[in-house]
Amino acid sequence: MLSLLALAVAGPAAAQAWPVQREAEALAVDAAEVARTEGGTAEAALAELRAQGASVALTEWIEGAYRDRLAGLSLDSGGDVSVLLTGRKPVADMMAQAGEATVVVRFRTGAKATRDQLLAAIREHQAAIRAMLARPPALGIDARRGELVVMIGGADAAGDREQLRKRIERLTDVPVRLAPADRPDGLLAGTVAPDIPLSPLVGPVVPGGSRVVGPDPIDGRRYICTTGFAVSDGARNAIVTAAHCPDTLEHIATDGSRIPLPFVGQWGWGFQDVQVNLSPLADRAVFFADTARTQVRQVERQRGRAATRVGDLVCHRGERSGYSCARVLMTDFAPSGDLCGGACLPMWVAVAGPSCRGGDSGGPIFIGTTAIGLLKGSSYRGDRSCGFYYYMPIDYLPEGWRLLTVPRP
């Protein structure tokens, strides 16, 4: 149902009511976007999104029941579950009820390494793999094929790729696949803030999915980032964004007015890229999802990394790229380079775009009214189009801070 949230306005502006999307309407909007980008009908996409949310408990049971053999678990288009196991002992396919949907679970065998073994290979041999290459590569796990994916740049791709693959395979003792990276991964905060007009909406609130701007202490230029979600430590309200954004930030309201956001701290190592900035106006669990920022969604729940599957549909809003939805590519992903104060851990989630641009950093990852993560960075193709982006799961917020949510009806 569509409801209205009245927002008092600071200064001379008039009070304004913003339409607020609850879960049913928000999922319908996301389903329409999925249908637009993937084809098919909005009705089929909505059914898949509902089954996706309802099947989390089922896939958690599968992961526990088959942990000793589990090489990968993913969702197929339509919401069915595909499970890859090591060994040759067959497991019969089955059907399970997930909410109102009937989900088919298909088992495949013959994988050469379990997910735990693939993760251990990254942890134990990441430094050695980086030393083999001209540029430290991104590493991840292909849950559909049960392989360690090494994403290499042009200089390394120009050599003997098969020999390189075999060397890494001998080192790690797990199946390896080399994948191209058209250009080095780029952090999305590196966009100078232009002086451009904003949409005419205004309100004394700091929502997620909106613009923040701050100066870089080295070059003095002002850079754009995107807010994620409202949080609280029990005594103070704040908004989160990416840790690699400027410390000193101002929120740019939709009427162009500026709200200072005092810096609390940043956490930017191995598996985190999150920064907390205070604001008494970050007291509502709302965020912009649409590109034009004409309405907000309430945060009704959260979903962490353990409940995220390859093939899941997720959406994001970035200040430069706007709103889009796409499928999860990898749930065990380590970005390339030294973007985590050194090498990144394989605890990030990679998503197949389809859009990302400089200035999106820190923006909300969500589906419907469920908060999922904060955007960290991206990888671009040779023509500068978005190859994929990756995010920090929402369960990695800094200790002592919790996500603000509203009660579900």
mmCIF file of C-alpha atoms in Angstrom:
data_model
loop_
_atom_site.group_PDB
_atom_site.id
_atom_site.type_symbol
_atom_site.label_atom_id
_atom_site.label_comp_id
_atom_site.label_asym_id
_atom_site.label_seq_id
_atom_site.Cartn_x
_atom_site.Cartn_y
_atom_site.Cartn_z
ATOM 1 C CA MET A 1 0.000 0.000 0.000
ATOM 2 C CA LEU A 2 1.089 3.556 -0.678
ATOM 3 C CA SER A 3 1.362 5.747 2.390
ATOM 4 C CA LEU A 4 2.652 9.273 3.006
ATOM 5 C CA LEU A 5 5.420 10.374 5.335
ATOM 6 C CA ALA A 6 5.163 14.029 6.340
ATOM 7 C CA LEU A 7 8.549 15.720 6.706
ATOM 8 C CA ALA A 8 9.040 19.057 8.407
ATOM 9 C CA VAL A 9 11.382 21.369 6.523
ATOM 10 C CA ALA A 10 14.225 23.472 7.835
ATOM 11 C CA GLY A 11 14.401 27.100 6.806
ATOM 12 C CA PRO A 12 11.907 28.835 4.546
ATOM 13 C CA ALA A 13 10.853 25.777 2.513
ATOM 14 C CA ALA A 14 7.323 24.428 2.915
ATOM 15 C CA ALA A 15 6.512 21.108 4.569
ATOM 16 C CA GLN A 16 6.342 18.249 2.098
ATOM 17 C CA ALA A 17 4.970 14.713 2.085
ATOM 18 C CA TRP A 18 7.022 12.000 0.368
ATOM 19 C CA PRO A 19 5.376 8.829 -0.918
ATOM 20 C CA VAL A 20 6.750 5.819 0.970
ATOM 21 C CA GLN A 21 6.964 2.389 -0.601
ATOM 22 C CA ARG A 22 6.314 -0.591 1.651
ATOM 23 C CA GLU A 23 7.386 -4.107 0.756
ATOM 24 C CA ALA A 24 4.662 -5.143 -1.718
ATOM 25 C CA GLU A 25 4.936 -2.026 -3.857
ATOM 26 C CA ALA A 26 8.748 -1.948 -3.658
ATOM 27 C CA LEU A 27 9.005 -5.563 -4.859
ATOM 28 C CA ALA A 28 6.634 -4.799 -7.728
ATOM 29 C CA VAL A 29 8.855 -1.896 -8.820
ATOM 30 C CA ASP A 30 11.969 -4.085 -8.635
ATOM 31 C CA ALA A 31 10.210 -6.833 -10.585
ATOM 32 C CA ALA A 32 9.344 -4.369 -13.350
ATOM 33 C CA GLU A 33 13.006 -3.310 -13.536
ATOM 34 C CA VAL A 34 14.139 -6.957 -13.715
ATOM 35 C CA ALA A 35 11.652 -7.614 -16.526
ATOM 36 C CA ARG A 36 12.914 -4.545 -18.376
ATOM 37 C CA THR A 37 16.565 -5.582 -18.226
ATOM 38 C CA GLU A 38 16.216 -9.377 -18.556
ATOM 39 C CA GLY A 39 13.065 -9.707 -20.621
ATOM 40 C CA GLY A 40 10.014 -11.699 -19.609
ATOM 41 C CA THR A 41 7.046 -10.401 -17.691
ATOM 42 C CA ALA A 42 6.890 -8.384 -14.504
ATOM 43 C CA GLU A 43 4.560 -11.027 -13.054
ATOM 44 C CA ALA A 44 7.154 -13.779 -13.537
ATOM 45 C CA ALA A 45 9.911 -11.581 -12.092
ATOM 46 C CA LEU A 46 7.758 -10.768 -9.056
ATOM 47 C CA ALA A 47 7.075 -14.465 -8.467
ATOM 48 C CA GLU A 48 10.829 -15.128 -8.605
ATOM 49 C CA LEU A 49 11.587 -12.336 -6.139
ATOM 50 C CA ARG A 50 9.033 -13.702 -3.690
ATOM 51 C CA ALA A 51 10.409 -17.230 -4.051
ATOM 52 C CA GLN A 52 13.945 -15.854 -3.631
ATOM 53 C CA GLY A 53 13.112 -14.390 -0.244
ATOM 54 C CA ALA A 54 11.143 -17.421 0.885
ATOM 55 C CA SER A 55 13.838 -19.946 -0.105
ATOM 56 C CA VAL A 56 16.562 -18.613 2.207
ATOM 57 C CA ALA A 57 15.691 -21.100 4.960
ATOM 58 C CA LEU A 58 15.692 -23.950 2.417
ATOM 59 C CA THR A 59 19.158 -23.144 1.071
ATOM 60 C CA GLU A 60 20.526 -22.689 4.587
ATOM 61 C CA TRP A 61 19.298 -26.235 5.376
ATOM 62 C CA ILE A 62 20.927 -27.588 2.198
ATOM 63 C CA GLU A 63 24.241 -25.929 3.054
ATOM 64 C CA GLY A 64 24.180 -27.522 6.507
ATOM 65 C CA ALA A 65 23.065 -30.968 5.346
ATOM 66 C CA TYR A 66 25.677 -31.234 2.560
ATOM 67 C CA ARG A 67 28.500 -29.101 3.985
ATOM 68 C CA ASP A 68 31.110 -31.872 3.649
ATOM 69 C CA ARG A 69 30.442 -32.135 -0.108
ATOM 70 C CA LEU A 70 29.173 -28.655 -1.010
ATOM 71 C CA ALA A 71 31.114 -27.020 -3.856
ATOM 72 C CA GLY A 72 28.564 -24.361 -4.721
ATOM 73 C CA LEU A 73 24.926 -23.336 -4.438
ATOM 74 C CA SER A 74 23.137 -20.950 -6.779
ATOM 75 C CA LEU A 75 19.699 -19.861 -7.897
ATOM 76 C CA ASP A 76 18.624 -20.418 -11.471
ATOM 77 C CA SER A 77 16.518 -17.954 -13.408
ATOM 78 C CA GLY A 78 13.022 -18.476 -12.079
ATOM 79 C CA GLY A 79 14.122 -19.176 -8.508
ATOM 80 C CA ASP A 80 14.986 -22.898 -8.610
ATOM 81 C CA VAL A 81 18.069 -24.043 -6.680
ATOM 82 C CA SER A 82 21.166 -25.672 -8.196
ATOM 83 C CA VAL A 83 23.549 -27.540 -5.855
ATOM 84 C CA LEU A 84 27.036 -28.721 -6.901
ATOM 85 C CA LEU A 85 28.635 -31.477 -4.796
ATOM 86 C CA THR A 86 31.993 -33.235 -4.756
ATOM 87 C CA GLY A 87 32.208 -36.983 -5.270
ATOM 88 C CA ARG A 88 30.182 -39.241 -7.524
ATOM 89 C CA LYS A 89 27.475 -40.465 -5.150
ATOM 90 C CA PRO A 90 24.236 -39.146 -6.661
ATOM 91 C CA VAL A 91 21.604 -37.191 -4.744
ATOM 92 C CA ALA A 92 18.036 -37.206 -6.013
ATOM 93 C CA ASP A 93 16.483 -33.909 -7.042
ATOM 94 C CA MET A 94 13.627 -32.726 -4.878
ATOM 95 C CA MET A 95 10.801 -30.219 -4.691
ATOM 96 C CA ALA A 96 10.201 -27.994 -1.682
ATOM 97 C CA GLN A 97 7.646 -25.379 -0.724
ATOM 98 C CA ALA A 98 9.026 -21.866 -0.180
ATOM 99 C CA GLY A 99 6.223 -19.553 0.807
ATOM 100 C CA GLU A 100 3.651 -19.741 -1.972
ATOM 101 C CA ALA A 101 6.204 -21.055 -4.488
ATOM 102 C CA THR A 102 7.275 -24.603 -5.266
ATOM 103 C CA VAL A 103 11.069 -24.675 -5.674
ATOM 104 C CA VAL A 104 12.923 -27.405 -7.536
ATOM 105 C CA VAL A 105 16.320 -28.362 -6.067
ATOM 106 C CA ARG A 106 18.678 -29.976 -8.587
ATOM 107 C CA PHE A 107 21.871 -31.729 -7.451
ATOM 108 C CA ARG A 108 24.982 -32.181 -9.601
ATOM 109 C CA THR A 109 28.050 -34.171 -8.573
ATOM 110 C CA GLY A 110 31.665 -34.464 -9.684
ATOM 111 C CA ALA A 111 33.152 -31.204 -8.382
ATOM 112 C CA LYS A 112 36.842 -31.443 -7.499
ATOM 113 C CA ALA A 113 36.861 -29.147 -4.463
ATOM 114 C CA THR A 114 34.424 -27.997 -1.816
ATOM 115 C CA ARG A 115 33.619 -24.361 -1.189
ATOM 116 C CA ASP A 116 35.589 -24.560 2.078
ATOM 117 C CA GLN A 117 38.636 -25.844 0.157
ATOM 118 C CA LEU A 118 38.301 -23.061 -2.433
ATOM 119 C CA LEU A 119 38.084 -20.430 0.308
ATOM 120 C CA ALA A 120 41.102 -21.935 2.052
ATOM 121 C CA ALA A 121 43.050 -21.768 -1.226
ATOM 122 C CA ILE A 122 42.407 -18.018 -1.444
ATOM 123 C CA ARG A 123 43.342 -17.400 2.168
ATOM 124 C CA GLU A 124 46.535 -19.466 2.051
ATOM 125 C CA HIS A 125 47.809 -18.632 -1.446
ATOM 126 C CA GLN A 126 46.536 -15.138 -2.228
ATOM 127 C CA ALA A 127 49.952 -13.561 -1.646
ATOM 128 C CA ALA A 128 51.708 -16.122 -3.864
ATOM 129 C CA ILE A 129 49.172 -15.679 -6.672
ATOM 130 C CA ARG A 130 49.563 -11.893 -6.487
ATOM 131 C CA ALA A 131 53.345 -12.304 -6.760
ATOM 132 C CA MET A 132 52.966 -14.306 -10.005
ATOM 133 C CA LEU A 133 51.224 -11.475 -11.836
ATOM 134 C CA ALA A 134 52.016 -7.976 -13.006
ATOM 135 C CA ARG A 135 49.009 -6.600 -11.109
ATOM 136 C CA PRO A 136 47.338 -8.177 -8.071
ATOM 137 C CA PRO A 137 44.230 -9.912 -9.443
ATOM 138 C CA ALA A 138 40.676 -10.168 -8.192
ATOM 139 C CA LEU A 139 39.876 -13.623 -6.840
ATOM 140 C CA GLY A 140 36.526 -15.312 -6.421
ATOM 141 C CA ILE A 141 34.618 -18.584 -6.382
ATOM 142 C CA ASP A 142 32.370 -19.708 -9.229
ATOM 143 C CA ALA A 143 29.559 -21.444 -7.336
ATOM 144 C CA ARG A 144 28.087 -22.949 -10.496
ATOM 145 C CA ARG A 145 31.308 -24.614 -11.678
ATOM 146 C CA GLY A 146 33.158 -25.117 -8.400
ATOM 147 C CA GLU A 147 36.284 -23.242 -9.515
ATOM 148 C CA LEU A 148 38.657 -20.618 -8.198
ATOM 149 C CA VAL A 149 38.347 -17.629 -10.548
ATOM 150 C CA VAL A 150 41.464 -15.474 -11.076
ATOM 151 C CA MET A 151 40.653 -12.223 -12.903
ATOM 152 C CA ILE A 152 43.741 -10.991 -14.745
ATOM 153 C CA GLY A 153 44.533 -7.768 -16.571
ATOM 154 C CA GLY A 154 45.825 -7.218 -20.084
ATOM 155 C CA ALA A 155 49.540 -7.577 -19.335
ATOM 156 C CA ASP A 156 49.078 -11.008 -17.755
ATOM 157 C CA ALA A 157 46.465 -12.093 -20.309
ATOM 158 C CA ALA A 158 48.973 -11.489 -23.121
ATOM 159 C CA GLY A 159 51.236 -14.293 -21.873
ATOM 160 C CA ASP A 160 50.774 -18.048 -21.837
ATOM 161 C CA ARG A 161 47.412 -18.216 -20.090
ATOM 162 C CA GLU A 162 47.213 -21.994 -19.922
ATOM 163 C CA GLN A 163 50.656 -22.283 -18.365
ATOM 164 C CA LEU A 164 49.703 -19.610 -15.823
ATOM 165 C CA ARG A 165 46.470 -21.425 -15.009
ATOM 166 C CA LYS A 166 48.328 -24.686 -14.433
ATOM 167 C CA ARG A 167 50.884 -22.993 -12.167
ATOM 168 C CA ILE A 168 48.114 -21.556 -9.979
ATOM 169 C CA GLU A 169 46.285 -24.879 -9.985
ATOM 170 C CA ARG A 170 49.424 -26.716 -8.834
ATOM 171 C CA LEU A 171 49.948 -24.134 -6.118
ATOM 172 C CA THR A 172 46.393 -24.201 -4.774
ATOM 173 C CA ASP A 173 45.415 -27.818 -5.521
ATOM 174 C CA VAL A 174 41.927 -26.699 -6.581
ATOM 175 C CA PRO A 175 40.355 -26.166 -10.037
ATOM 176 C CA VAL A 176 41.298 -22.761 -11.492
ATOM 177 C CA ARG A 177 39.802 -20.652 -14.260
ATOM 178 C CA LEU A 178 41.345 -17.449 -15.593
ATOM 179 C CA ALA A 179 38.905 -14.674 -16.423
ATOM 180 C CA PRO A 180 39.721 -11.377 -18.150
ATOM 181 C CA ALA A 181 39.477 -8.001 -16.465
ATOM 182 C CA ASP A 182 39.321 -5.338 -19.159
ATOM 183 C CA ARG A 183 40.738 -2.731 -16.841
ATOM 184 C CA PRO A 184 41.789 -2.454 -13.186
ATOM 185 C CA ASP A 185 38.974 -2.249 -10.649
ATOM 186 C CA GLY A 186 38.161 1.363 -9.818
ATOM 187 C CA LEU A 187 36.809 2.787 -6.592
ATOM 188 C CA LEU A 188 33.621 4.669 -7.285
ATOM 189 C CA ALA A 189 34.287 7.696 -5.086
ATOM 190 C CA GLY A 190 36.776 9.180 -7.540
ATOM 191 C CA THR A 191 34.433 11.650 -9.220
ATOM 192 C CA VAL A 192 34.784 15.388 -8.707
ATOM 193 C CA ALA A 193 31.502 16.924 -7.613
ATOM 194 C CA PRO A 194 30.078 19.051 -10.457
ATOM 195 C CA ASP A 195 27.907 22.081 -9.856
ATOM 196 C CA ILE A 196 24.683 20.705 -11.339
ATOM 197 C CA PRO A 197 21.055 21.374 -10.398
ATOM 198 C CA LEU A 198 19.243 18.883 -8.204
ATOM 199 C CA SER A 199 15.624 17.763 -8.224
ATOM 200 C CA PRO A 200 13.228 20.067 -6.366
ATOM 201 C CA LEU A 201 12.324 17.744 -3.462
ATOM 202 C CA VAL A 202 13.348 18.832 0.041
ATOM 203 C CA GLY A 203 12.967 17.639 3.601
ATOM 204 C CA PRO A 204 14.849 17.724 6.906
ATOM 205 C CA VAL A 205 15.977 14.116 6.742
ATOM 206 C CA VAL A 206 19.155 12.344 5.652
ATOM 207 C CA PRO A 207 17.962 9.295 3.695
ATOM 208 C CA GLY A 208 20.035 6.538 2.175
ATOM 209 C CA GLY A 209 20.670 6.637 -1.550
ATOM 210 C CA SER A 210 21.338 10.391 -1.600
ATOM 211 C CA ARG A 211 24.277 12.664 -2.342
ATOM 212 C CA VAL A 212 27.108 13.547 0.015
ATOM 213 C CA VAL A 213 30.091 15.691 -0.922
ATOM 214 C CA GLY A 214 33.393 16.298 0.838
ATOM 215 C CA PRO A 215 36.947 17.569 0.281
ATOM 216 C CA ASP A 216 39.944 15.342 -0.251
ATOM 217 C CA PRO A 217 42.672 16.371 2.244
ATOM 218 C CA ILE A 218 45.411 15.758 -0.323
ATOM 219 C CA ASP A 219 44.229 17.491 -3.489
ATOM 220 C CA GLY A 220 41.566 19.729 -1.901
ATOM 221 C CA ARG A 221 38.977 18.818 -4.505
ATOM 222 C CA ARG A 222 35.433 17.876 -3.530
ATOM 223 C CA TYR A 223 34.199 14.358 -4.301
ATOM 224 C CA ILE A 224 30.775 12.729 -4.512
ATOM 225 C CA CYS A 225 29.635 9.628 -2.648
ATOM 226 C CA THR A 226 26.231 8.087 -1.940
ATOM 227 C CA THR A 227 24.671 7.443 1.460
ATOM 228 C CA GLY A 228 23.741 3.896 2.412
ATOM 229 C CA PHE A 229 21.346 3.407 5.339
ATOM 230 C CA ALA A 230 20.508 5.064 8.662
ATOM 231 C CA VAL A 231 22.113 3.470 11.739
ATOM 232 C CA SER A 232 22.180 4.020 15.501
ATOM 233 C CA ASP A 233 24.415 3.134 18.430
ATOM 234 C CA GLY A 234 21.494 3.470 20.840
ATOM 235 C CA ALA A 235 22.274 7.083 21.695
ATOM 236 C CA ARG A 236 23.164 8.700 18.368
ATOM 237 C CA ASN A 237 21.735 8.532 14.853
ATOM 238 C CA ALA A 238 24.018 8.440 11.845
ATOM 239 C CA ILE A 239 24.233 7.583 8.161
ATOM 240 C CA VAL A 240 26.745 5.154 6.660
ATOM 241 C CA THR A 241 28.672 5.380 3.409
ATOM 242 C CA ALA A 242 31.968 3.930 2.121
ATOM 243 C CA ALA A 243 35.137 4.302 4.203
ATOM 244 C CA HIS A 244 37.138 5.484 1.180
ATOM 245 C CA CYS A 245 34.870 8.542 0.851
ATOM 246 C CA PRO A 246 36.052 11.867 2.346
ATOM 247 C CA ASP A 247 35.849 12.073 6.142
ATOM 248 C CA THR A 248 34.269 15.524 6.189
ATOM 249 C CA LEU A 249 30.928 15.246 4.435
ATOM 250 C CA GLU A 250 27.905 17.392 3.720
ATOM 251 C CA HIS A 251 24.581 15.898 2.767
ATOM 252 C CA ILE A 252 23.100 17.669 -0.261
ATOM 253 C CA ALA A 253 19.333 17.821 0.210
ATOM 254 C CA THR A 254 17.063 17.699 -2.802
ATOM 255 C CA ASP A 255 16.562 21.471 -2.677
ATOM 256 C CA GLY A 256 20.343 22.008 -2.769
ATOM 257 C CA SER A 257 20.674 22.882 0.931
ATOM 258 C CA ARG A 258 23.625 21.390 2.794
ATOM 259 C CA ILE A 259 23.611 19.482 6.068
ATOM 260 C CA PRO A 260 27.001 18.854 7.767
ATOM 261 C CA LEU A 261 27.616 15.274 8.863
ATOM 262 C CA PRO A 262 30.259 15.063 11.641
ATOM 263 C CA PHE A 263 32.742 12.228 11.165
ATOM 264 C CA VAL A 264 32.667 9.349 13.678
ATOM 265 C CA GLY A 265 34.978 6.739 12.192
ATOM 266 C CA GLN A 266 35.776 4.480 9.273
ATOM 267 C CA TRP A 267 36.466 0.772 8.945
ATOM 268 C CA GLY A 268 38.267 -0.051 5.710
ATOM 269 C CA TRP A 269 40.276 -3.261 6.072
ATOM 270 C CA GLY A 270 39.991 -6.822 4.651
ATOM 271 C CA PHE A 271 36.218 -7.260 4.625
ATOM 272 C CA GLN A 272 34.831 -3.812 5.518
ATOM 273 C CA ASP A 273 34.421 -0.500 3.687
ATOM 274 C CA VAL A 274 32.087 1.521 5.881
ATOM 275 C CA GLN A 275 32.123 5.000 7.386
ATOM 276 C CA VAL A 276 29.791 6.500 9.999
ATOM 277 C CA ASN A 277 28.814 10.184 9.953
ATOM 278 C CA LEU A 278 26.483 11.609 12.593
ATOM 279 C CA SER A 279 23.225 13.376 11.898
ATOM 280 C CA PRO A 280 20.194 13.880 14.137
ATOM 281 C CA LEU A 281 18.230 13.961 10.869
ATOM 282 C CA ALA A 282 19.212 10.357 10.083
ATOM 283 C CA ASP A 283 16.432 9.213 12.388
ATOM 284 C CA ARG A 284 14.156 7.570 9.848
ATOM 285 C CA ALA A 285 14.828 4.174 8.291
ATOM 286 C CA VAL A 286 14.247 5.402 4.741
ATOM 287 C CA PHE A 287 16.251 5.429 1.528
ATOM 288 C CA PHE A 288 15.849 6.558 -2.071
ATOM 289 C CA ALA A 289 15.671 3.715 -4.577
ATOM 290 C CA ASP A 290 14.451 5.457 -7.730
ATOM 291 C CA THR A 291 16.856 7.416 -9.905
ATOM 292 C CA ALA A 292 14.829 10.644 -9.714
ATOM 293 C CA ARG A 293 14.440 10.517 -5.906
ATOM 294 C CA THR A 294 10.700 11.077 -6.001
ATOM 295 C CA GLN A 295 9.819 8.631 -3.204
ATOM 296 C CA VAL A 296 11.484 6.707 -0.402
ATOM 297 C CA ARG A 297 11.364 3.137 0.835
ATOM 298 C CA GLN A 298 11.285 2.104 4.467
ATOM 299 C CA VAL A 299 13.862 -0.436 5.638
ATOM 300 C CA GLU A 300 11.825 -3.310 7.052
ATOM 301 C CA ARG A 301 14.471 -6.026 7.368
ATOM 302 C CA GLN A 302 18.051 -6.955 6.464
ATOM 303 C CA ARG A 303 19.685 -9.934 4.722
ATOM 304 C CA GLY A 304 23.328 -10.816 5.332
ATOM 305 C CA ARG A 305 25.998 -12.548 3.296
ATOM 306 C CA ALA A 306 25.187 -16.042 4.571
ATOM 307 C CA ALA A 307 21.647 -15.690 3.187
ATOM 308 C CA THR A 308 22.833 -14.402 -0.215
ATOM 309 C CA ARG A 309 23.142 -16.864 -3.093
ATOM 310 C CA VAL A 310 24.732 -16.700 -6.540
ATOM 311 C CA GLY A 311 21.854 -15.910 -8.879
ATOM 312 C CA ASP A 312 19.982 -13.749 -6.350
ATOM 313 C CA LEU A 313 18.468 -10.564 -7.755
ATOM 314 C CA VAL A 314 19.549 -7.379 -5.953
ATOM 315 C CA CYS A 315 19.184 -3.675 -6.737
ATOM 316 C CA HIS A 316 21.239 -0.595 -5.994
ATOM 317 C CA ARG A 317 20.993 3.165 -6.220
ATOM 318 C CA GLY A 318 24.062 5.274 -6.911
ATOM 319 C CA GLU A 319 24.183 9.056 -7.081
ATOM 320 C CA ARG A 320 25.715 8.928 -10.558
ATOM 321 C CA SER A 321 24.280 5.765 -12.119
ATOM 322 C CA GLY A 322 20.801 5.809 -10.580
ATOM 323 C CA TYR A 323 18.692 2.698 -9.995
ATOM 324 C CA SER A 324 19.238 -0.767 -11.454
ATOM 325 C CA CYS A 325 18.760 -4.448 -10.599
ATOM 326 C CA ALA A 326 20.944 -7.440 -11.523
ATOM 327 C CA ARG A 327 22.048 -10.891 -10.393
ATOM 328 C CA VAL A 328 24.734 -11.858 -7.905
ATOM 329 C CA LEU A 329 27.802 -13.315 -9.638
ATOM 330 C CA MET A 330 29.912 -14.366 -6.646
ATOM 331 C CA THR A 331 29.387 -14.350 -2.896
ATOM 332 C CA ASP A 332 33.060 -15.151 -2.168
ATOM 333 C CA PHE A 333 34.926 -12.361 -3.957
ATOM 334 C CA ALA A 334 38.230 -10.601 -3.226
ATOM 335 C CA PRO A 335 38.660 -7.373 -5.264
ATOM 336 C CA SER A 336 41.942 -6.800 -7.066
ATOM 337 C CA GLY A 337 44.745 -4.477 -6.041
ATOM 338 C CA ASP A 338 45.201 -3.161 -2.503
ATOM 339 C CA LEU A 339 41.721 -1.727 -2.011
ATOM 340 C CA CYS A 340 41.314 -3.001 1.560
ATOM 341 C CA GLY A 341 44.366 -1.461 3.191
ATOM 342 C CA GLY A 342 46.220 -4.273 1.421
ATOM 343 C CA ALA A 343 44.798 -7.443 -0.073
ATOM 344 C CA CYS A 344 41.032 -7.898 0.272
ATOM 345 C CA LEU A 345 39.513 -10.992 1.852
ATOM 346 C CA PRO A 346 37.080 -13.146 -0.204
ATOM 347 C CA MET A 347 34.086 -11.811 1.747
ATOM 348 C CA TRP A 348 32.660 -9.325 -0.772
ATOM 349 C CA VAL A 349 29.711 -9.933 -3.090
ATOM 350 C CA ALA A 350 30.005 -9.240 -6.840
ATOM 351 C CA VAL A 351 26.967 -8.245 -8.932
ATOM 352 C CA ALA A 352 26.566 -8.075 -12.723
ATOM 353 C CA GLY A 353 25.979 -4.326 -13.015
ATOM 354 C CA PRO A 354 24.350 -3.374 -15.273
ATOM 355 C CA SER A 355 25.195 0.179 -14.234
ATOM 356 C CA CYS A 356 27.849 1.733 -11.999
ATOM 357 C CA ARG A 357 29.704 5.047 -12.140
ATOM 358 C CA GLY A 358 32.034 7.187 -10.108
ATOM 359 C CA GLY A 359 30.170 8.661 -7.144
ATOM 360 C CA ASP A 360 28.124 5.520 -6.371
ATOM 361 C CA SER A 361 30.368 4.443 -3.474
ATOM 362 C CA GLY A 362 28.553 3.752 -0.235
ATOM 363 C CA GLY A 363 25.156 3.518 -1.918
ATOM 364 C CA PRO A 364 22.475 1.076 -0.758
ATOM 365 C CA ILE A 365 22.165 -2.495 -2.026
ATOM 366 C CA PHE A 366 18.649 -3.795 -1.445
ATOM 367 C CA ILE A 367 15.711 -5.788 -2.716
ATOM 368 C CA GLY A 368 12.254 -4.444 -1.989
ATOM 369 C CA THR A 369 12.496 -3.029 1.535
ATOM 370 C CA THR A 370 15.296 -5.378 2.625
ATOM 371 C CA ALA A 371 18.746 -3.823 3.203
ATOM 372 C CA ILE A 372 21.541 -6.018 1.819
ATOM 373 C CA GLY A 373 24.797 -4.033 1.646
ATOM 374 C CA LEU A 374 26.861 -0.945 0.775
ATOM 375 C CA LEU A 375 28.486 -0.516 -2.624
ATOM 376 C CA LYS A 376 32.303 -0.470 -2.535
ATOM 377 C CA GLY A 377 33.682 -0.452 -6.079
ATOM 378 C CA SER A 378 33.451 -1.693 -9.641
ATOM 379 C CA SER A 379 35.250 -3.132 -12.619
ATOM 380 C CA TYR A 380 34.853 -1.427 -15.989
ATOM 381 C CA ARG A 381 35.073 -2.743 -19.518
ATOM 382 C CA GLY A 382 37.380 -1.226 -22.111
ATOM 383 C CA ASP A 383 34.644 1.154 -23.282
ATOM 384 C CA ARG A 384 34.151 2.377 -19.684
ATOM 385 C CA SER A 385 30.821 0.627 -19.327
ATOM 386 C CA CYS A 386 30.081 -1.157 -16.053
ATOM 387 C CA GLY A 387 31.362 -4.741 -16.010
ATOM 388 C CA PHE A 388 30.260 -5.517 -12.458
ATOM 389 C CA TYR A 389 30.218 -3.939 -9.022
ATOM 390 C CA TYR A 390 30.879 -5.365 -5.573
ATOM 391 C CA TYR A 391 29.514 -4.546 -2.155
ATOM 392 C CA MET A 392 30.029 -5.020 1.567
ATOM 393 C CA PRO A 393 27.259 -7.145 3.137
ATOM 394 C CA ILE A 394 25.125 -5.245 5.634
ATOM 395 C CA ASP A 395 26.051 -7.618 8.473
ATOM 396 C CA TYR A 396 29.574 -6.141 8.480
ATOM 397 C CA LEU A 397 28.531 -2.811 9.998
ATOM 398 C CA PRO A 398 31.025 -1.657 12.655
ATOM 399 C CA GLU A 399 30.611 -3.049 16.144
ATOM 400 C CA GLY A 400 28.157 -1.085 18.251
ATOM 401 C CA TRP A 401 26.129 0.250 15.330
ATOM 402 C CA ARG A 402 22.872 -1.332 14.163
ATOM 403 C CA LEU A 403 20.683 -0.786 11.138
ATOM 404 C CA LEU A 404 17.552 1.280 11.737
ATOM 405 C CA THR A 405 14.393 -0.522 10.626
ATOM 406 C CA VAL A 406 10.657 0.045 10.890
ATOM 407 C CA PRO A 407 8.191 -2.576 12.119
ATOM 408 C CA ARG A 408 6.632 -4.674 9.383
ATOM 409 C CA PRO A 409 2.822 -4.643 9.213
#
